[in-house]
Amino acid sequence: MPFLVRNPGAGALEERYALKPGSNTVGRSRNNDVVIVHASLSRQHARFDVGENGTLVMDLGSRNGTFVGGLRVLQCRLKNGDSIQLGEIALTYAEERQAPRPVSGVTNLEVTLRQLVGAGKEPDLTSAIRVSGALPIQRSEAKLRILLTVSQILSSPEPLDKILPKIVDLLFQVLDVDRAALLLKEEGRDDLVPKIARSKRKDVEVDTFYSRSIVTHVFQRGEGLVSDDAQVDPRFAESATVVGSSIRSSMACPLNAKEETIGVLYVDHRSIPNRYGPEDLEFLSAFAAQAATAVENARLYARLEREASRRSSLLRFFPPAVVGPLMDAPDFGQQVRDAEVTVLFSDITGFTALSSRLAPREVVSMLNSYFPPMAEVVFRHEGTLEKYIGDALMAIWGVPVSHDDDADRAVLAALEMRDALALMNRQLGDGNTLQIHVGLNTGPVAFGNIGSPDYVQFAAIGDTTNVASRVCNVAQADEVVISEATRRKLRTGLFALEPLPLVTVKGKAEPLQLYRVSRRAVDETFPIAPVSEAAPG
């Protein structure tokens, strides 16, 4: 899977953006596949097309350009390690592809390993290590080369379910063993979980053959163990597995990573006692160290992918300033909580009639042009983009971070959305002038991840959102209308409020007092009732 790698600077963590097969747009707008919020990037800056023949980058008419290897490009096929610059953002293109395979169907490193261990030859009975050479210096050099080749084979980051079988396959190649098992410690558990087990003669169940006594002994002590004849070893005299599985010679080594034992690698021989000696245990310990590194890299690889996916999801809903703290709170949204918020609903005026005159693709194109600048206004005032509903936009202020002036921020955003739309209409100049009407309400909601923990869809549920939608329906073209509850939360004198006649809305028995909002000018005298005054009706 290819990645774009960004290093924000000294002391900052590297960011990796996974590129899926097909088209991947990159830009500062929230509806891109890869969202990078930076002033130097266009809303949709570039596109990366990932296919079987490689990855192609295309500039999408960006203001500050797309550069590969320091040269400005409109379109360029990428190779692993290429430096890319989008505006002022420096990236590196990284591929994780397998090395070219020779005709035999295995990688060059695997061919090298087979040559080093003398594939097909009978094992040397003086040592379980499959290495040729009689002189000590020859054996030492060969063992080092085997371990180096194993390290290179395991160096490419892969998912855990792919790296574990590879570790055990390599183990059978470099050591004379009948059976092997790999067990790992998982988060939240104190015991070991069997992950994979293999037999040279036939497949075996993962929990039937290896000695739990031996494995537990190695895991708890954090050091390797060799049993010359496990059948008579007093350390495991009480082990039913040793007796029942006819275990004669066995070895086990801990998988140690960062001074922590994360698992155990176990091998045994069913027919030859005294098969393994100190040299074999030393070699298995070195092999286990490389396996532990590969396991940790696989877990890190998976964690980075999850974090990149979660960051991308959060950036679609929340302003960049709060995404960092939310990343540090992985349980955010999983527990629904109560909050007081100001809800903003915005609709395109006359959208149904407009849609009837346009082809479906034209409607989609128009909405893709309309929503990004509206969302940018919401984020600039530190609001949360709750959802798009057809042509409607819903945003809230008060979660995940609350401010004393959330109501003021929401009303300012509503007025600026109207201004941003006027600018967009002038820039498009295609005859399809858009107008919006906006309604706001303040009150309690239940807020959290509604649906599935695996699908990030934050939502605010409650009567407050329903009323905000009704207020929006009351507003006319180019109007911003707020409820009495929102008016009572305003803390500044930035706004001129014009009281409207009491209005009855669906779902409310009592009529609502609403206000039409505009920016306050020096000569405007629309009254604003004191916050302490009771709401009409």
Coordinates of C-alpha atoms in Angstrom, one line a residue:
M1 CA 0.0 0.0 0.0
P2 CA 1.5 3.4 -1.0
F3 CA 1.7 6.3 1.5
L4 CA 2.4 10.0 1.6
V5 CA 4.7 10.7 4.5
R6 CA 4.9 14.1 6.1
N7 CA 7.4 15.3 8.7
P8 CA 6.0 18.5 10.1
G9 CA 9.4 19.5 11.6
A10 CA 11.8 19.0 14.4
G11 CA 10.3 17.4 17.5
A12 CA 7.0 16.6 15.7
L13 CA 5.7 13.1 14.9
E14 CA 5.8 11.9 11.3
E15 CA 2.4 11.7 9.7
R16 CA 1.5 9.0 7.2
Y17 CA -1.5 9.2 4.8
A18 CA -2.5 5.9 3.2
L19 CA -3.5 6.0 -0.5
K20 CA -6.3 3.6 -1.4
P21 CA -6.5 2.0 -4.8
G22 CA -8.1 4.4 -7.3
S23 CA -8.4 8.1 -7.0
N24 CA -7.2 10.0 -3.9
T25 CA -7.7 13.8 -3.7
V26 CA -5.5 15.9 -1.4
G27 CA -6.3 19.4 -0.2
R28 CA -7.5 21.5 2.7
S29 CA -11.2 20.9 2.2
R30 CA -12.8 18.3 4.5
N31 CA -14.3 16.3 1.6
N32 CA -10.9 15.2 0.3
D33 CA -9.6 11.7 0.8
V34 CA -6.5 13.2 2.4
V35 CA -7.1 16.3 4.4
I36 CA -4.1 18.6 5.2
V37 CA -5.3 21.9 6.6
H38 CA -2.8 24.6 5.5
A39 CA -3.2 28.0 3.9
S40 CA -0.8 27.2 1.1
L41 CA -3.0 24.3 -0.2
S42 CA -6.0 24.7 -2.4
R43 CA -9.3 23.2 -1.4
Q44 CA -8.6 20.4 -3.9
H45 CA -4.9 20.6 -4.6
A46 CA -3.8 17.4 -6.2
R47 CA -5.0 13.9 -7.0
F48 CA -3.1 10.6 -6.6
D49 CA -4.3 7.8 -8.9
V50 CA -3.1 4.4 -7.5
G51 CA -3.3 1.6 -10.0
E52 CA -1.6 -1.7 -10.9
N53 CA 1.1 0.0 -12.9
G54 CA 2.0 2.5 -10.1
T55 CA 0.8 5.9 -8.9
L56 CA 0.2 9.0 -10.9
V57 CA 0.0 12.5 -9.3
M58 CA -2.0 15.2 -11.0
D59 CA -2.2 18.9 -10.1
L60 CA -5.9 20.1 -9.9
G61 CA -5.2 23.7 -10.9
S62 CA -3.8 24.6 -7.5
R63 CA -2.7 28.1 -6.7
N64 CA 0.7 27.2 -5.4
G65 CA 1.5 24.3 -7.6
T66 CA 2.6 20.6 -7.3
F67 CA 6.3 19.8 -7.4
V68 CA 8.0 16.4 -7.7
G69 CA 11.8 16.4 -7.2
G70 CA 11.8 20.2 -7.1
L71 CA 10.1 20.5 -10.5
R72 CA 6.6 21.8 -11.0
V73 CA 4.4 19.3 -12.7
L74 CA 0.9 19.0 -14.0
Q75 CA 1.1 15.2 -14.1
C76 CA 3.9 12.8 -13.1
R77 CA 4.3 9.1 -12.5
L78 CA 5.8 8.5 -9.0
K79 CA 8.5 6.2 -7.9
N80 CA 9.3 5.0 -4.4
G81 CA 11.1 7.8 -2.4
D82 CA 10.1 10.7 -4.6
S83 CA 9.9 14.0 -2.8
I84 CA 6.7 15.9 -3.4
Q85 CA 5.7 19.5 -2.4
L86 CA 2.1 20.6 -2.4
G87 CA 2.2 24.4 -1.8
E88 CA 4.5 24.6 1.3
I89 CA 3.8 21.0 2.5
A90 CA 6.7 18.7 1.9
L91 CA 5.8 15.0 1.5
T92 CA 7.6 11.8 0.5
Y93 CA 6.0 9.1 -1.6
A94 CA 6.6 5.6 -0.1
E95 CA 5.6 2.3 -1.6
E96 CA 5.4 -1.0 0.3
R97 CA 5.7 -3.4 -2.5
Q98 CA 7.4 -6.8 -2.7
A99 CA 10.7 -7.1 -4.4
P100 CA 10.6 -8.4 -8.0
R101 CA 10.2 -12.2 -8.1
P102 CA 12.5 -14.4 -10.2
V103 CA 11.1 -17.2 -12.3
S104 CA 11.2 -19.6 -9.4
G105 CA 8.4 -17.6 -7.7
V106 CA 10.4 -16.5 -4.6
T107 CA 12.2 -13.3 -3.8
N108 CA 15.9 -12.8 -4.3
L109 CA 16.4 -12.8 -0.5
E110 CA 14.6 -16.1 -0.2
V111 CA 16.8 -17.6 -2.8
T112 CA 19.8 -16.3 -0.9
L113 CA 18.5 -17.9 2.3
R114 CA 18.0 -21.2 0.6
Q115 CA 21.6 -21.2 -0.7
L116 CA 22.9 -20.3 2.8
V117 CA 21.1 -23.1 4.6
G118 CA 21.6 -25.7 1.8
A119 CA 17.9 -26.4 1.1
G120 CA 17.2 -30.1 0.6
K121 CA 20.3 -31.3 2.4
E122 CA 20.1 -33.5 5.5
P123 CA 20.6 -31.6 8.7
D124 CA 23.9 -31.9 10.6
L125 CA 23.4 -34.0 13.7
T126 CA 26.0 -32.0 15.6
S127 CA 23.8 -28.9 15.5
A128 CA 20.2 -28.1 14.6
I129 CA 21.2 -25.0 12.6
R130 CA 21.0 -25.6 8.9
V131 CA 24.4 -24.2 7.9
S132 CA 27.2 -25.7 5.9
G133 CA 30.8 -25.4 6.8
A134 CA 32.9 -27.4 9.2
L135 CA 35.4 -24.9 10.5
P136 CA 34.1 -22.6 13.4
I137 CA 35.0 -19.4 11.5
Q138 CA 33.0 -20.7 8.5
R139 CA 30.0 -21.6 10.7
S140 CA 30.1 -18.2 12.5
E141 CA 30.1 -16.3 9.2
A142 CA 27.3 -18.4 7.8
K143 CA 25.1 -18.0 10.9
L144 CA 25.6 -14.2 10.7
R145 CA 24.7 -14.1 7.0
I146 CA 21.6 -16.2 7.7
L147 CA 20.5 -13.9 10.5
L148 CA 21.2 -10.9 8.4
T149 CA 19.1 -12.3 5.5
V150 CA 16.2 -13.2 7.9
S151 CA 16.4 -9.6 9.2
Q152 CA 16.1 -8.2 5.7
I153 CA 13.2 -10.5 4.8
L154 CA 11.3 -9.4 8.0
S155 CA 12.2 -5.7 7.6
S156 CA 9.2 -4.6 5.4
P157 CA 6.2 -3.5 7.5
E158 CA 3.4 -6.0 7.0
P159 CA 0.1 -6.8 8.8
L160 CA 0.5 -9.1 11.8
D161 CA -1.5 -11.9 10.2
K162 CA 1.1 -12.0 7.4
I163 CA 4.3 -11.5 9.4
L164 CA 3.6 -14.3 11.9
P165 CA 3.4 -17.2 9.3
K166 CA 6.5 -15.8 7.6
I167 CA 8.4 -16.0 10.9
V168 CA 7.5 -19.6 11.5
D169 CA 8.2 -20.5 7.8
L170 CA 11.7 -19.0 8.2
L171 CA 12.2 -20.9 11.4
F172 CA 11.6 -24.2 9.7
Q173 CA 14.1 -23.2 7.0
V174 CA 17.0 -22.4 9.3
L175 CA 16.5 -25.0 12.1
D176 CA 15.9 -28.7 12.2
V177 CA 12.6 -28.8 14.2
D178 CA 9.5 -31.0 14.1
R179 CA 7.1 -28.5 15.4
A180 CA 7.0 -24.8 16.2
A181 CA 4.6 -22.4 17.9
L182 CA 4.5 -18.6 18.3
L183 CA 2.5 -17.1 21.2
L184 CA 2.0 -13.4 21.9
K185 CA 0.8 -11.3 24.8
E186 CA -2.2 -9.2 23.9
E187 CA -3.2 -5.9 25.4
G188 CA -5.4 -6.3 28.5
R189 CA -4.3 -9.9 29.1
D190 CA -1.6 -11.3 31.4
D191 CA -1.3 -14.7 29.7
L192 CA 0.0 -15.7 26.3
V193 CA -2.3 -16.3 23.3
P194 CA -1.3 -18.9 20.7
K195 CA -1.2 -17.3 17.3
I196 CA 0.3 -19.9 15.0
A197 CA 1.6 -23.4 15.2
R198 CA 3.2 -25.7 12.5
S199 CA 4.3 -29.2 12.2
K200 CA 6.8 -30.6 9.8
R201 CA 4.7 -33.7 9.3
K202 CA 1.1 -32.5 9.4
D203 CA -1.0 -29.5 10.5
V204 CA -1.7 -29.4 14.3
E205 CA -4.1 -27.5 16.5
V206 CA -2.5 -24.5 18.1
D207 CA -3.3 -25.6 21.6
T208 CA -2.5 -29.3 21.6
F209 CA 1.2 -30.0 21.2
Y210 CA 3.4 -27.4 22.9
S211 CA 4.2 -27.6 26.6
R212 CA 2.5 -24.8 28.5
S213 CA 4.9 -25.5 31.3
I214 CA 7.9 -24.7 29.1
V215 CA 6.3 -21.7 27.5
T216 CA 5.2 -20.2 30.9
H217 CA 8.6 -20.8 32.3
V218 CA 10.3 -18.9 29.5
F219 CA 7.7 -16.1 29.5
Q220 CA 7.9 -15.5 33.2
R221 CA 11.7 -15.6 33.4
G222 CA 12.3 -13.7 30.2
E223 CA 15.2 -15.9 29.1
G224 CA 15.7 -18.8 26.7
L225 CA 15.5 -22.5 27.7
V226 CA 16.8 -25.8 26.1
S227 CA 15.7 -29.2 27.4
D228 CA 17.9 -32.0 26.3
D229 CA 15.2 -34.6 27.0
A230 CA 11.9 -33.1 28.2
Q231 CA 10.6 -36.5 29.0
V232 CA 13.0 -36.8 32.0
D233 CA 13.6 -33.1 32.7
P234 CA 12.6 -32.6 36.4
R235 CA 11.5 -29.0 35.7
F236 CA 8.6 -30.4 33.6
A237 CA 7.9 -33.7 35.3
E238 CA 4.3 -32.7 36.1
S239 CA 3.6 -31.6 32.5
A240 CA 1.0 -33.8 30.9
T241 CA 1.7 -32.2 27.5
V242 CA 5.4 -33.2 27.6
V243 CA 4.4 -36.8 28.3
G244 CA 1.3 -37.0 26.1
S245 CA 2.9 -35.3 23.1
S246 CA 6.2 -37.3 23.3
I247 CA 8.3 -34.2 23.5
R248 CA 12.0 -35.2 23.6
S249 CA 14.1 -32.1 22.8
S250 CA 12.7 -28.6 23.0
M251 CA 13.8 -25.0 23.0
A252 CA 11.9 -21.8 23.7
C253 CA 13.0 -18.2 23.6
P254 CA 11.2 -15.0 24.7
L255 CA 10.3 -12.4 22.2
N256 CA 11.8 -9.3 23.9
A257 CA 11.0 -5.8 22.7
K258 CA 11.9 -2.6 24.5
E259 CA 12.8 -4.5 27.7
E260 CA 9.3 -6.2 27.7
T261 CA 8.6 -9.8 26.9
I262 CA 5.8 -9.7 24.3
G263 CA 5.7 -13.4 23.4
V264 CA 7.5 -16.8 23.2
L265 CA 8.9 -18.8 20.3
Y266 CA 8.8 -22.5 20.9
V267 CA 10.3 -25.5 18.9
D268 CA 10.7 -29.1 19.7
H269 CA 11.8 -32.5 18.3
R270 CA 9.7 -35.6 18.9
S271 CA 12.3 -38.3 18.1
I272 CA 15.8 -37.2 19.0
P273 CA 16.8 -36.4 22.6
N274 CA 19.7 -34.0 23.1
R275 CA 18.9 -32.5 19.6
Y276 CA 19.5 -28.9 20.8
G277 CA 22.5 -27.5 22.5
P278 CA 23.9 -24.1 23.6
E279 CA 24.8 -23.0 20.1
D280 CA 21.3 -23.7 18.9
L281 CA 19.7 -21.8 21.8
E282 CA 22.0 -18.8 21.1
F283 CA 21.0 -18.9 17.4
L284 CA 17.3 -19.2 18.3
S285 CA 17.6 -16.3 20.7
A286 CA 19.0 -14.1 17.9
F287 CA 16.3 -15.2 15.6
A288 CA 13.6 -14.5 18.3
A289 CA 15.0 -10.9 18.7
Q290 CA 14.5 -10.3 15.0
A291 CA 11.0 -11.8 15.2
A292 CA 10.1 -9.6 18.1
T293 CA 11.2 -6.5 16.1
A294 CA 9.1 -7.6 13.2
V295 CA 6.0 -8.1 15.4
E296 CA 6.5 -4.7 17.0
N297 CA 6.8 -3.1 13.6
A298 CA 3.6 -4.8 12.4
R299 CA 1.8 -3.5 15.5
L300 CA 3.1 0.0 14.9
Y301 CA 2.2 -0.3 11.2
A302 CA -1.4 -1.2 12.2
R303 CA -1.5 1.6 14.9
L304 CA -0.3 4.2 12.4
E305 CA -3.0 3.1 9.9
R306 CA -5.7 3.3 12.5
E307 CA -4.5 6.8 13.7
A308 CA -4.3 8.1 10.1
S309 CA -7.8 6.9 9.4
R310 CA -9.1 8.3 12.7
R311 CA -7.3 11.7 12.2
S312 CA -8.8 11.9 8.7
S313 CA -12.3 11.1 10.1
L314 CA -12.0 13.6 12.9
L315 CA -10.8 16.4 10.5
R316 CA -14.1 16.0 8.6
F317 CA -16.1 17.0 11.7
F318 CA -13.9 19.0 14.0
P319 CA -11.7 22.1 13.7
P320 CA -7.9 21.3 13.5
A321 CA -7.2 22.9 16.8
V322 CA -9.1 20.2 18.7
V323 CA -8.1 17.2 16.6
G324 CA -4.9 16.7 18.5
P325 CA -6.5 16.5 21.9
L326 CA -9.2 14.2 20.5
M327 CA -6.5 11.9 19.1
D328 CA -5.2 11.6 22.7
A329 CA -8.6 10.6 23.9
P330 CA -9.4 7.4 21.9
D331 CA -12.6 6.8 23.8
F332 CA -14.0 10.1 22.8
G333 CA -17.5 9.7 21.3
Q334 CA -17.9 6.1 22.5
Q335 CA -19.7 7.3 25.6
V336 CA -22.6 9.5 24.9
R337 CA -22.6 12.6 27.1
D338 CA -24.9 15.6 27.8
A339 CA -23.9 19.1 26.7
E340 CA -25.4 22.5 26.1
V341 CA -24.8 23.6 22.6
T342 CA -25.8 26.1 20.0
V343 CA -27.1 24.4 16.8
L344 CA -26.9 25.9 13.4
F345 CA -29.0 24.7 10.4
S346 CA -28.4 26.1 7.0
D347 CA -30.5 25.3 3.8
I348 CA -30.1 26.4 0.2
T349 CA -33.2 28.5 -0.6
G350 CA -35.2 27.1 -3.5
F351 CA -33.0 24.0 -3.8
T352 CA -35.8 21.7 -5.0
A353 CA -36.7 24.0 -7.9
L354 CA -33.0 24.5 -8.7
S355 CA -32.4 20.7 -8.8
S356 CA -35.3 20.2 -11.2
R357 CA -33.5 22.4 -13.8
L358 CA -30.1 20.7 -13.4
A359 CA -28.8 17.3 -14.3
P360 CA -27.8 15.1 -11.2
R361 CA -24.1 15.5 -11.9
E362 CA -24.5 19.3 -12.1
V363 CA -26.3 19.2 -8.7
V364 CA -23.4 17.2 -7.2
S365 CA -20.8 19.5 -8.7
M366 CA -22.7 22.5 -7.3
L367 CA -22.9 21.0 -3.8
N368 CA -19.2 20.1 -3.9
S369 CA -18.4 23.8 -4.6
Y370 CA -20.9 25.0 -2.0
F371 CA -20.1 22.9 1.1
P372 CA -16.3 23.4 1.5
P373 CA -16.3 27.2 2.0
M374 CA -19.3 26.8 4.4
A375 CA -17.4 24.2 6.4
E376 CA -14.3 26.4 6.5
V377 CA -16.4 29.2 8.1
V378 CA -17.6 26.7 10.7
F379 CA -14.1 25.5 11.6
R380 CA -12.7 29.0 11.7
H381 CA -15.1 29.8 14.5
E382 CA -14.2 26.4 16.2
G383 CA -17.6 24.8 15.5
T384 CA -18.2 21.1 14.9
L385 CA -19.5 20.1 11.5
E386 CA -22.2 17.6 12.5
K387 CA -23.5 16.5 9.1
Y388 CA -24.7 17.3 5.6
I389 CA -28.3 16.4 4.9
G390 CA -28.9 16.8 1.2
D391 CA -28.4 20.6 0.7
A392 CA -28.6 21.3 4.4
L393 CA -25.6 21.8 6.7
M394 CA -25.8 21.2 10.5
A395 CA -23.1 22.5 12.8
I396 CA -22.8 22.8 16.6
W397 CA -20.9 24.8 19.1
G398 CA -20.2 23.6 22.6
V399 CA -18.7 20.1 21.9
P400 CA -16.1 18.7 22.1
V401 CA -14.8 22.0 23.5
S402 CA -17.1 24.6 25.0
H403 CA -16.5 28.4 25.2
D404 CA -18.4 31.1 27.1
D405 CA -19.2 32.8 23.8
D406 CA -20.3 29.7 21.8
A407 CA -23.6 31.4 20.8
D408 CA -21.7 34.5 19.5
R409 CA -19.4 32.3 17.5
A410 CA -22.3 30.4 16.0
V411 CA -24.1 33.6 15.0
L412 CA -20.9 35.1 13.5
A413 CA -20.4 31.9 11.5
A414 CA -23.9 32.1 10.2
L415 CA -23.4 35.7 9.0
E416 CA -20.0 34.9 7.5
M417 CA -21.5 31.9 5.7
R418 CA -23.9 34.2 3.9
D419 CA -20.9 36.5 3.0
A420 CA -18.9 33.5 1.7
L421 CA -21.8 32.4 -0.4
A422 CA -22.0 35.9 -2.0
L423 CA -18.3 35.7 -2.9
M424 CA -18.7 32.2 -4.3
N425 CA -21.6 33.4 -6.5
R426 CA -19.5 36.2 -7.9
Q427 CA -16.6 33.8 -8.6
L428 CA -18.8 31.1 -10.3
G429 CA -20.8 33.5 -12.5
D430 CA -22.7 30.6 -14.1
G431 CA -26.2 32.0 -13.6
N432 CA -27.0 29.6 -10.8
T433 CA -26.9 32.1 -7.9
L434 CA -27.4 30.5 -4.6
Q435 CA -29.0 31.9 -1.5
I436 CA -29.3 30.3 2.0
H437 CA -31.4 30.7 5.0
V438 CA -30.0 29.9 8.5
G439 CA -31.6 29.1 11.8
L440 CA -30.0 28.8 15.3
N441 CA -31.2 27.4 18.6
T442 CA -29.4 26.8 22.0
G443 CA -30.1 24.0 24.5
P444 CA -29.2 20.6 25.8
V445 CA -28.3 17.6 23.6
A446 CA -26.9 14.1 24.0
F447 CA -23.7 14.0 22.0
G448 CA -21.5 11.0 20.9
N449 CA -20.8 8.4 18.3
I450 CA -24.3 7.2 17.3
G451 CA -24.3 3.8 15.6
S452 CA -21.1 1.7 15.6
P453 CA -17.8 2.2 17.3
D454 CA -16.1 1.2 14.0
Y455 CA -17.9 4.0 12.1
V456 CA -17.2 7.5 13.2
Q457 CA -20.5 9.5 13.0
F458 CA -20.8 12.0 15.7
A459 CA -24.2 13.3 16.3
A460 CA -26.2 15.6 18.6
I461 CA -29.6 14.3 19.5
G462 CA -32.4 16.2 21.3
D463 CA -35.2 18.6 20.9
T464 CA -32.7 21.4 20.6
T465 CA -31.6 20.2 17.1
N466 CA -35.3 19.8 16.1
V467 CA -36.1 23.4 17.0
A468 CA -33.0 24.7 15.2
S469 CA -34.3 23.0 12.0
R470 CA -37.8 24.6 12.5
V471 CA -36.2 28.0 13.0
C472 CA -34.3 27.5 9.8
N473 CA -37.6 26.8 8.0
V474 CA -39.0 30.1 9.2
A475 CA -36.0 32.1 7.9
Q476 CA -36.3 33.5 4.4
A477 CA -33.7 33.8 1.7
D478 CA -30.5 35.5 3.0
E479 CA -31.9 35.6 6.5
V480 CA -30.3 34.5 9.7
V481 CA -32.9 33.8 12.4
I482 CA -32.2 32.8 16.0
S483 CA -34.4 31.6 18.9
E484 CA -34.9 33.3 22.2
A485 CA -32.7 30.6 23.9
T486 CA -29.8 31.6 21.6
R487 CA -30.5 35.4 22.1
R488 CA -30.2 34.9 25.9
K489 CA -26.8 33.3 25.5
L490 CA -25.3 36.2 23.4
R491 CA -22.5 37.9 25.3
T492 CA -21.5 40.7 22.9
G493 CA -23.3 43.7 21.2
L494 CA -22.1 42.7 17.8
F495 CA -25.5 41.9 16.5
A496 CA -28.7 43.9 15.6
L497 CA -31.7 41.8 16.5
E498 CA -35.1 42.4 15.0
P499 CA -38.0 40.7 16.9
L500 CA -40.3 38.7 14.6
P501 CA -44.0 38.0 15.3
L502 CA -44.5 34.9 17.5
V503 CA -44.5 31.8 15.4
T504 CA -45.8 28.3 16.0
V505 CA -43.6 25.5 14.7
K506 CA -44.3 21.8 14.3
G507 CA -43.7 19.8 17.5
K508 CA -44.0 22.8 19.9
A509 CA -47.2 23.7 21.7
E510 CA -46.1 27.2 22.6
P511 CA -45.2 29.8 20.0
L512 CA -41.6 30.8 19.7
Q513 CA -40.1 34.3 19.8
L514 CA -37.5 34.5 17.1
Y515 CA -35.1 37.3 15.9
R516 CA -33.8 38.3 12.6
V517 CA -30.0 38.9 12.9
S518 CA -27.7 41.3 11.2
R519 CA -24.4 42.9 12.0
R520 CA -24.8 45.9 14.3
A521 CA -24.0 49.2 12.7
V522 CA -23.6 52.5 14.5
D523 CA -27.1 53.7 13.7
E524 CA -29.0 50.5 14.2
T525 CA -31.3 50.6 17.2
F526 CA -33.0 47.2 17.2
P527 CA -33.6 46.4 20.9
I528 CA -31.8 43.6 22.6
A529 CA -33.6 42.5 25.8
P530 CA -31.4 41.9 28.9
V531 CA -30.2 38.3 29.3
S532 CA -31.9 38.0 32.6
E533 CA -35.3 38.8 31.2
A534 CA -37.7 35.8 31.0
A535 CA -38.4 34.4 27.5
P536 CA -41.7 35.5 26.0
G537 CA -44.5 33.0 25.9

